[in-house]
Coordinates of C-alpha atoms in Angstrom, one line a residue:
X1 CA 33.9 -6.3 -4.4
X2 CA 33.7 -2.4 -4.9
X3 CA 36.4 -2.5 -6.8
X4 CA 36.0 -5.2 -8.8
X5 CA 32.6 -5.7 -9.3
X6 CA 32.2 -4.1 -13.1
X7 CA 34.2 -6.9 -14.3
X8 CA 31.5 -9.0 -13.9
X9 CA 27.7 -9.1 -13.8
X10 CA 26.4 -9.6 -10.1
X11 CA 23.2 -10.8 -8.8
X12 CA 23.7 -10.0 -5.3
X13 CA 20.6 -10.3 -2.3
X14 CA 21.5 -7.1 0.2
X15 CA 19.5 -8.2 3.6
X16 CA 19.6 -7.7 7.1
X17 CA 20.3 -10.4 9.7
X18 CA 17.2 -9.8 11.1
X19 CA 15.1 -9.6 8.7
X20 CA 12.0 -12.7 8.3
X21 CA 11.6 -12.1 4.8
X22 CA 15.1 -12.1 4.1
X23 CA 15.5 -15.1 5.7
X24 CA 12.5 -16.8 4.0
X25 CA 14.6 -15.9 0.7
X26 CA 18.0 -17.5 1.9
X27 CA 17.1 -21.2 1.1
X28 CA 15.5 -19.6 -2.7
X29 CA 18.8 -17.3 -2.9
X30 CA 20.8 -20.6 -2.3
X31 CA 18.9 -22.8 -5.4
X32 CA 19.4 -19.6 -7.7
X33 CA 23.2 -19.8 -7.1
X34 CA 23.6 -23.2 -7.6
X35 CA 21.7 -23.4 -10.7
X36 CA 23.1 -20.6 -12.1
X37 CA 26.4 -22.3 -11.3
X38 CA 25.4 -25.6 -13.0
X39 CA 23.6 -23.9 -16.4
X40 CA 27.2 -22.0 -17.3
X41 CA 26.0 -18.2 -16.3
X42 CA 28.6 -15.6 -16.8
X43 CA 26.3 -13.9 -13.6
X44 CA 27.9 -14.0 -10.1
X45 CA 25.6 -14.7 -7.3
X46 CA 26.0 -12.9 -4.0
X47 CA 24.6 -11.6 -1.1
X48 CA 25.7 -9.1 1.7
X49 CA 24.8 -7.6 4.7
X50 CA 23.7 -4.0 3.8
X51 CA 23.3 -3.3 7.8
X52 CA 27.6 -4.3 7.9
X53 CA 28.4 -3.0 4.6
X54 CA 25.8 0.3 4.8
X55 CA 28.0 2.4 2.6
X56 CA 27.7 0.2 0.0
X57 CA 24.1 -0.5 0.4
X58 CA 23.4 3.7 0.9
X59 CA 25.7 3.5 -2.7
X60 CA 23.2 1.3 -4.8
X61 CA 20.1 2.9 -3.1
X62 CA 18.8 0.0 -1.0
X63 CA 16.2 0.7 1.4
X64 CA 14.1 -2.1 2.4
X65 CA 15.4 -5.7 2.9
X66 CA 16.0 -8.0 0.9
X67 CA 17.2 -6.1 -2.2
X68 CA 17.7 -8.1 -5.5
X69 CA 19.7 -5.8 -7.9
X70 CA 21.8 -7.0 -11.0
X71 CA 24.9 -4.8 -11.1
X72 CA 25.7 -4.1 -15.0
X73 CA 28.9 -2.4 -15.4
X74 CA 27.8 1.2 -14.1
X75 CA 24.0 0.1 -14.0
X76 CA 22.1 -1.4 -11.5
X77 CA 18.4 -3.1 -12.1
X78 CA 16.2 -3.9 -9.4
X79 CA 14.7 -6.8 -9.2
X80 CA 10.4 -6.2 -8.6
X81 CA 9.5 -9.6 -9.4
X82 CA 7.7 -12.4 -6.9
X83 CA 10.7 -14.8 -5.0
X84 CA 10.9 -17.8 -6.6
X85 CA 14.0 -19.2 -8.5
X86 CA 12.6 -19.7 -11.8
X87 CA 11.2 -15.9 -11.9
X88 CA 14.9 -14.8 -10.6
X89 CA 16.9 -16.2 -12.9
X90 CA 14.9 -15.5 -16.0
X91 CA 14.9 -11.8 -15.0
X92 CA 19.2 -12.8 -14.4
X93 CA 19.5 -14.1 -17.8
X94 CA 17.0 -11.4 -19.7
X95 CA 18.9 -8.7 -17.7
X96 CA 22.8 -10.0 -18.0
X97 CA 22.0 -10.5 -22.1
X98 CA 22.1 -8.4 -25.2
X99 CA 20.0 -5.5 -24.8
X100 CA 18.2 -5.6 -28.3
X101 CA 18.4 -9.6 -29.1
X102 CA 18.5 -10.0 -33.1
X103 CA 15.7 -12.5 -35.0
X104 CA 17.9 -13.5 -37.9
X105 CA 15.6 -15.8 -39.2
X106 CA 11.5 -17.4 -39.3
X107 CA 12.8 -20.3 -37.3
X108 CA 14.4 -18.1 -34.7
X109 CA 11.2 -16.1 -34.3
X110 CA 9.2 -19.2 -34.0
X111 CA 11.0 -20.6 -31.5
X112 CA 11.1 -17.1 -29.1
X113 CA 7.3 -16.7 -29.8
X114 CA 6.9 -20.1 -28.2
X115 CA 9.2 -19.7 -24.9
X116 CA 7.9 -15.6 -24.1
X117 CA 4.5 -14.7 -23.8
X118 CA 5.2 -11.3 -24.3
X119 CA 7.7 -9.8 -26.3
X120 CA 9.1 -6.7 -28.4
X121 CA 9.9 -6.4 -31.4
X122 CA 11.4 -3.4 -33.8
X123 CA 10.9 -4.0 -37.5
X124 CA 13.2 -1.8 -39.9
X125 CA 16.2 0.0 -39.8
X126 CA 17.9 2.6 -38.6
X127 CA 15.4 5.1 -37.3
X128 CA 14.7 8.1 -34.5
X129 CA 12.3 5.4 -33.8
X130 CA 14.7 3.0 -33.4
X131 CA 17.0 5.4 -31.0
X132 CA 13.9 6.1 -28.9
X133 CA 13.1 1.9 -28.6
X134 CA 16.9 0.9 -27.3
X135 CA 16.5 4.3 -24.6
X136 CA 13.0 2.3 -23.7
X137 CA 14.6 -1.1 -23.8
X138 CA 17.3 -0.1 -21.3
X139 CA 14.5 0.9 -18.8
X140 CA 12.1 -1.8 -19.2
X141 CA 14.3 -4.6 -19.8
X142 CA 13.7 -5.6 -15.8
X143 CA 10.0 -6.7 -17.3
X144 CA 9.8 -7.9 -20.9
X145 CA 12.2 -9.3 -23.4
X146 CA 13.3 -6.9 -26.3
X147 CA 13.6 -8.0 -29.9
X148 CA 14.5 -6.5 -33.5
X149 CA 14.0 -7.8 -37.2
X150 CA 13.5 -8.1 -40.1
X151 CA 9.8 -8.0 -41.8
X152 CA 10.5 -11.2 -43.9
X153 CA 11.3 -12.7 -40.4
X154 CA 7.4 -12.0 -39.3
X155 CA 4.8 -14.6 -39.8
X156 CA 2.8 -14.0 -42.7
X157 CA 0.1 -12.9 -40.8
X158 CA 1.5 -9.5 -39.4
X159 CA 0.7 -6.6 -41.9
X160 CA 2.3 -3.5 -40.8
X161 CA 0.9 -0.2 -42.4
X162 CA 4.6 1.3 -42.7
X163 CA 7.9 0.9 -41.4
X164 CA 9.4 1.4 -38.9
X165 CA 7.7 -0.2 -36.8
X166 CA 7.3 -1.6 -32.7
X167 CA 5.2 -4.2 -32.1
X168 CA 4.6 -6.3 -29.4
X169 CA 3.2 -10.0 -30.0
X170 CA 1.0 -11.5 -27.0
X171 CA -2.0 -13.7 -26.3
X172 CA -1.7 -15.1 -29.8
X173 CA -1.8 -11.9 -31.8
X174 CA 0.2 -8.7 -32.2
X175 CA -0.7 -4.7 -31.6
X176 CA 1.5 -2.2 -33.4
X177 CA 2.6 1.0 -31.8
X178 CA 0.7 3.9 -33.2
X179 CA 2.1 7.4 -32.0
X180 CA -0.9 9.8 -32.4
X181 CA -3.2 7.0 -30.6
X182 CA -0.9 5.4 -28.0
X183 CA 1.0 8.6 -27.1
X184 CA 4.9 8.2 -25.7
X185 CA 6.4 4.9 -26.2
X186 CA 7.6 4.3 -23.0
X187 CA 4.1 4.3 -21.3
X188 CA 2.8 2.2 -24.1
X189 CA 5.2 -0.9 -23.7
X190 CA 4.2 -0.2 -20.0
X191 CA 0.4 -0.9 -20.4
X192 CA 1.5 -3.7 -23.1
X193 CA 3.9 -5.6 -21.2
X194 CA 1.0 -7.9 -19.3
X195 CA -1.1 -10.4 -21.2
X196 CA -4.5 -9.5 -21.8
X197 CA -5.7 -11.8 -19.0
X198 CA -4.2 -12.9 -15.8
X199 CA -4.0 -15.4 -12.6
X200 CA -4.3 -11.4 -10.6
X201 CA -2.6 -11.5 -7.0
X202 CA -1.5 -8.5 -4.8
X203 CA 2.1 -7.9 -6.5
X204 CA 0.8 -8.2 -9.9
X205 CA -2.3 -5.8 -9.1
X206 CA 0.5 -3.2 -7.7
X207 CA 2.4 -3.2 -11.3
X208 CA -0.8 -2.9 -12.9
X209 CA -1.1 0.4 -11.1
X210 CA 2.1 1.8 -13.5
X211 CA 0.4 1.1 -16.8
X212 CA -2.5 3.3 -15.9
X213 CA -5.2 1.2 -17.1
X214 CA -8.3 -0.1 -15.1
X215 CA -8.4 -3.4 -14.0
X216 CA -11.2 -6.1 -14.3
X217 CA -11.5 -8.5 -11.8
X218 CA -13.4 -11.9 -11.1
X219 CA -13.8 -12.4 -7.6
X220 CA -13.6 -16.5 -7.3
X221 CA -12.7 -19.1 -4.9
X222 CA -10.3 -21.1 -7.4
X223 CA -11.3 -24.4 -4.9
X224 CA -14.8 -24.2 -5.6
X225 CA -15.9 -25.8 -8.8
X226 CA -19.7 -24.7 -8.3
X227 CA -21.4 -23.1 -12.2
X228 CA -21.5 -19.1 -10.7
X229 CA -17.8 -19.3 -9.7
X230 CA -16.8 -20.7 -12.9
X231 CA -19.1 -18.3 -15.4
X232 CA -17.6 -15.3 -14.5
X233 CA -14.2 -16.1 -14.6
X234 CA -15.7 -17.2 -18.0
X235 CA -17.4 -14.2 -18.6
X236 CA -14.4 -12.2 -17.7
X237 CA -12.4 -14.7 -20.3
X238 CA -14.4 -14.2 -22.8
X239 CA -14.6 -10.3 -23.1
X240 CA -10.6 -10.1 -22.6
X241 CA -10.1 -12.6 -25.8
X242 CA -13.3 -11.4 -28.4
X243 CA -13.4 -7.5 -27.3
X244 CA -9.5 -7.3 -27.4
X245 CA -9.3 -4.8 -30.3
X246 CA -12.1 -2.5 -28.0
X247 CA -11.0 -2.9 -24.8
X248 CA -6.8 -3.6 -24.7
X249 CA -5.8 -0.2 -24.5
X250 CA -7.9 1.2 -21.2
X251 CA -8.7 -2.3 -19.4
X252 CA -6.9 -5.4 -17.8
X253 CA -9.1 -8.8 -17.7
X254 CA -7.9 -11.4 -14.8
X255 CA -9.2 -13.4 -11.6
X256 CA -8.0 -13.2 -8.2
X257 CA -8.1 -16.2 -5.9
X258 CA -10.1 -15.2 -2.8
X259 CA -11.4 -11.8 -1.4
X260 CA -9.2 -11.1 1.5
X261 CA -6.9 -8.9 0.0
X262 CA -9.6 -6.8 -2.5
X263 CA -11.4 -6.2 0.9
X264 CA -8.4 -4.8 2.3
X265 CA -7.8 -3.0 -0.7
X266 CA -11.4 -1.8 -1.0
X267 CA -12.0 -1.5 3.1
X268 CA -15.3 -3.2 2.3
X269 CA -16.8 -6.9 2.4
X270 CA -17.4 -8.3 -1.1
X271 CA -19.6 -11.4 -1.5
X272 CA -17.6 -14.0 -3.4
X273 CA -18.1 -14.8 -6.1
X274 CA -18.0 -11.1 -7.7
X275 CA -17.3 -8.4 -10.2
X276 CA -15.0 -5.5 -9.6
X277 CA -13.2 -2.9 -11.6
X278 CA -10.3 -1.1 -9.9
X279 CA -8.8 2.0 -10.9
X280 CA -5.5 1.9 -9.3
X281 CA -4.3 5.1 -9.9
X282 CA -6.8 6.5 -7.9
X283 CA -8.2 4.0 -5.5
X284 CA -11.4 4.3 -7.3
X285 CA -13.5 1.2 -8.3
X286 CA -17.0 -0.1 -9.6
X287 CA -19.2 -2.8 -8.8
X288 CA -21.8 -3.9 -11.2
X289 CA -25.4 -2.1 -10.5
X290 CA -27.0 -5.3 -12.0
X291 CA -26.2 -8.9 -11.9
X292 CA -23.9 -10.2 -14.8
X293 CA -25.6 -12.7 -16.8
X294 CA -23.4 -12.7 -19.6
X295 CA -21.0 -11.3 -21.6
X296 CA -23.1 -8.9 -23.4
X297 CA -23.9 -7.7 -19.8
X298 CA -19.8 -7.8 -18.4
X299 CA -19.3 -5.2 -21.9
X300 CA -22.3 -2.6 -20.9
X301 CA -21.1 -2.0 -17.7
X302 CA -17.6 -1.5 -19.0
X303 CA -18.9 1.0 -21.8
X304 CA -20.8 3.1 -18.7
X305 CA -17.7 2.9 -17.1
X306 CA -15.6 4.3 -20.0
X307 CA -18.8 6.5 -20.3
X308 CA -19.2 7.9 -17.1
X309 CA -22.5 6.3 -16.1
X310 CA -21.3 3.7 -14.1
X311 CA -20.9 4.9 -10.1
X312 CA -17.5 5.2 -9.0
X313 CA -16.9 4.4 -5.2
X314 CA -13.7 5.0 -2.8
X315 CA -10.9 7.2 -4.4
X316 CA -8.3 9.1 -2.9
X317 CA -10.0 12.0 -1.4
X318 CA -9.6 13.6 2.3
X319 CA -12.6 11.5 4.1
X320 CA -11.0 8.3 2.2
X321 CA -7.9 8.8 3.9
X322 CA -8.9 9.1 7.2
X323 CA -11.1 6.2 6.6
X324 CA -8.7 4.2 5.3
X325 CA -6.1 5.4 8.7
X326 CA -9.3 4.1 10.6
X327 CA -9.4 0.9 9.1
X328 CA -5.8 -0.3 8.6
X329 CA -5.5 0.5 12.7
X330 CA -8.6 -1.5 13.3
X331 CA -7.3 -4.3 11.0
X332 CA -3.4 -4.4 13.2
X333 CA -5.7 -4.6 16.3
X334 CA -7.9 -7.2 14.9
X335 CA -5.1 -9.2 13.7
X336 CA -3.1 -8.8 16.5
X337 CA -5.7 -10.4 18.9
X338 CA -6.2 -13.1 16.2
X339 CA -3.0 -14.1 16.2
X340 CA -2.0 -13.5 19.9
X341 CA -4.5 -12.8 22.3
X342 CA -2.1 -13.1 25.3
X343 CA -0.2 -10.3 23.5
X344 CA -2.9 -8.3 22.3
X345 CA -3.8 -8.0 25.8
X346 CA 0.0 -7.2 26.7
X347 CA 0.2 -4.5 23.7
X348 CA -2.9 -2.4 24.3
X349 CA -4.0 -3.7 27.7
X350 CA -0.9 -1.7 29.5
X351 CA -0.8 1.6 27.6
X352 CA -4.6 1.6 28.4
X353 CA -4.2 0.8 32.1
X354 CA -2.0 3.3 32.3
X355 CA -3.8 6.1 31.0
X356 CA -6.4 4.9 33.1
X357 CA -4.6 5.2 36.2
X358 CA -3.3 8.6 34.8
X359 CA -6.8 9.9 34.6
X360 CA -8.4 8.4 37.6
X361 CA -4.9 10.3 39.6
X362 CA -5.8 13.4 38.3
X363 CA -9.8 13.3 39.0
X364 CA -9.0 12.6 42.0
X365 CA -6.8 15.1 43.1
X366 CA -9.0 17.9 41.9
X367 CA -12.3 16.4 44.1
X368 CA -9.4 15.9 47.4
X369 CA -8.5 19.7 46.9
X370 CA -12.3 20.5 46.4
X371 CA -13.3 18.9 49.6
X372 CA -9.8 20.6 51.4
X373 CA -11.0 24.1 50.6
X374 CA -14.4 23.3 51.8
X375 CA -13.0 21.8 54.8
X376 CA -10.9 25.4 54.9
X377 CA -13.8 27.2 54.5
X378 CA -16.0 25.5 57.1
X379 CA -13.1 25.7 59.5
X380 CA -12.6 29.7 58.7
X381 CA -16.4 30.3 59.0
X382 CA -16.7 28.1 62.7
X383 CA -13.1 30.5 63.7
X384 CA -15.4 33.4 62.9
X385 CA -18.2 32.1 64.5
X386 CA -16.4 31.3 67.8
X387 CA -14.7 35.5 67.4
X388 CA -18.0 36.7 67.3
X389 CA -19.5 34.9 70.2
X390 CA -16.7 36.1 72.4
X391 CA -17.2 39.5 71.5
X392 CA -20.5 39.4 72.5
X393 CA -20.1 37.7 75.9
X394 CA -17.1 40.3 76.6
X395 CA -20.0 42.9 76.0
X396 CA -22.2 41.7 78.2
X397 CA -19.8 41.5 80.7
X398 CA -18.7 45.4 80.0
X399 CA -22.4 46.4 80.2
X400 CA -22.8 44.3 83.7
X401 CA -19.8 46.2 84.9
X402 CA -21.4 49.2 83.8
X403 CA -25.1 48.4 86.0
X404 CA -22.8 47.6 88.5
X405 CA -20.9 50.9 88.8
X406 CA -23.9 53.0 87.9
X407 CA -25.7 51.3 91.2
X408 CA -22.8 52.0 93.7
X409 CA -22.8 55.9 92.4
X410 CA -26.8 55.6 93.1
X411 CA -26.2 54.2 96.4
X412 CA -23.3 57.0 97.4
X413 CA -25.9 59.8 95.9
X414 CA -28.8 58.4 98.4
X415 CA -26.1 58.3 101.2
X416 CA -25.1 62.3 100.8
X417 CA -28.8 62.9 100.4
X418 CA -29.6 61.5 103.4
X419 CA -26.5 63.6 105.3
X420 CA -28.0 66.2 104.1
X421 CA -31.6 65.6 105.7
X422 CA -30.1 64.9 108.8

């Protein structure tokens, strides 16, 4: 394979044996081989074992399990995308083909606009413009479908105010590059690469964070078919579609389905149904000071946000992060016990019995030596005490002997006294 491989293009699935997610992708891996098979691809599908083969898997840069990369002659594309077959092999076939795809003709055009609902398109001819689009293209092509033509081949509709030109056509109407207002073009088919409003889960909310705008978010239960759940997901509808031309270039209009991962995300409880605005490239977001009505109401708190009224919560800062180190331990043990209490128990249970044991060794050797040097002390004192005594009875007895010798020299003196009277 290492040798051989740039003959061909490869769609190869570098996983670990033991590895659940990997093998939650086998039986998906398996359909996208088959049908690539079956529909005539000139891509191989293949998957190895990047802990066997680790050399090979250090070679392409894979670091997590699984790995989808399409191995293009000396390039290799990651695959970011969710796991499903569809979404894999249209990222295959988009990937494996042309690089700039040609619109010869109205017809062609037509019938691209109708399959992609997003794509690229360069209008003119030879160009620095053009140069800088293919360098662009080669990057991004893992995400969007790139085009070139014509301007005959446009709909009659487009009006472009020179050429060349990029533009990309989406939610049923185009946006034209424009260097002095949307800056370099690789960040600008970044932000434009997402339709104006989405179905907004966890992966697509992580891309969202490259294009650097903010993100507006209805808060729903997609199950619950009650009016206040289904008006702001209108609301939210509505301002992404009529205040396109306003908003498109600093916001991104969608729903999400549920509240358990924004709560995560925001380390807060948010009453569903909702408003939010996220600012993913700081962890910043807003919530609505007021209750949003309408639509007239949805567009004044997005004009004090691009204004600086609006209150921004969470962000990135010191206190932040140590909340957030808090809460994501709080939420393993919280989980843990959910899921397993027996184990929960086991997990965090022992370590803490331990510790206690630990600690209750160690307070009580320091009282045990306490009461041994009292016990020292009181023994050292009663030694003393017992000395002393003896000294004094052994001085009693010295003076005793000393009455009893001063009497017998009194009773010899009276004796020679007495000799001498006689």
């Amino acid at each position: 394979f290492k040798e051989n491989r740039k003959d061909d293009i490869w769609l190869v699935d570098f996983y670990a044996p033991w590895c659940g997610h990997c093998k939650k992708l086998e039986p998906v891996w398996n359909e996208v081989g088959i049908e690539m098979k079956s529909m005539g691809s000139p891509v191989k599908v293949g998957k190895m074992d990047a802990t066997s083969f680790s050399s090979i898997a250090s070679e392409f840069g894979v670091r997590g399990y699984p790995t989808i990369k399409l191995l293009k002659g000396d390039l290799a594309y990651n695959y970011r995308g969710p796991r499903t077959k569809d979404d894999i092999i249209e990222f295959a076939n988009r990937v494996a083909g042309p690089l700039i795809r040609p619109l010869p003709s109205q017809h062609m055009f037509e019938h691209v606009q109708k399959r992609h609902r997003v794509l690229f398109v360069y209008v003119g001819g030879e160009s620095p413009l053009k140069e800088k689009y293919i360098e662009v293209a080669s990057e991004l092509i893992v995400y969007a479908y790139f085009f070139s033509a014509s301007e005959d081949v446009l709909p009659e509709y487009v009006t472009l105010p020179e050429l060349p030109a990029v533009v990309v056509f989406k939610d049923g109407t185009y946006f034209v590059y424009d260097e002095y207002e949307d800056g370099d073009l690789s960040s600008w088919i970044n932000r434009e690469r997402f339709q104006g409003y989405l179905n907004v889960d966890g992966f697509t909310l992580y891309e969202l964070g490259d294009t650097g705008k903010l993100v507006a978010i209805a808060v729903i239960d997609d199950k619950n078919s009650s009016v206040e759940h289904t008006r702001l997901k209108s609301i939210i509808q509505e301002v992404a579609r009529d205040y396109r031309d306003h908003f498109h270039r600093d916001f991104q209009f969608g729903h999400m389905d549920g509240n358990d991962y924004i709560n995560s995300l925001l380390m807060d409880d948010l009453t569903v149904p909702t408003i939010v605005v996220l600012n993913t490239s700081n962890q910043q977001y807003f919530l609505p000071d007021r209750h949003i009505e309408n639509t007239e109401d949805m567009v004044q708190f997005i004009n004090d946000i691009l204004d600086g009224t609006a209150e921004a919560q969470g962000g990135d800062g010191l206190l932040q992060r140590i909340k957030r180190i808090a809460y994501d331990a709080k939420s393993t043990v919280v989980s843990v016990f959910k899921s397993s209490p027996l184990l929960g128990c086991f997990l965090f249970g022992l370590p803490l019995g331990v510790i206690s044991i630990m600690c209750y060794g160690i307070c009580t050797a320091d009282t045990d030596g306490g009461v041994d040097e009292h016990e020292a002390a009181k023994k050292e004192n009663s030694d003393r005490e017992l000395t002393d005594e003896g000294s004094e009875e052994e001085q009693g007895e010295e003076k005793n002997g000393k009455y009893t010798e001063l009497s017998d020299g009194e009773l010899k003196q009276k004796d020679i006294m007495e000799k001498k009277k006689d």
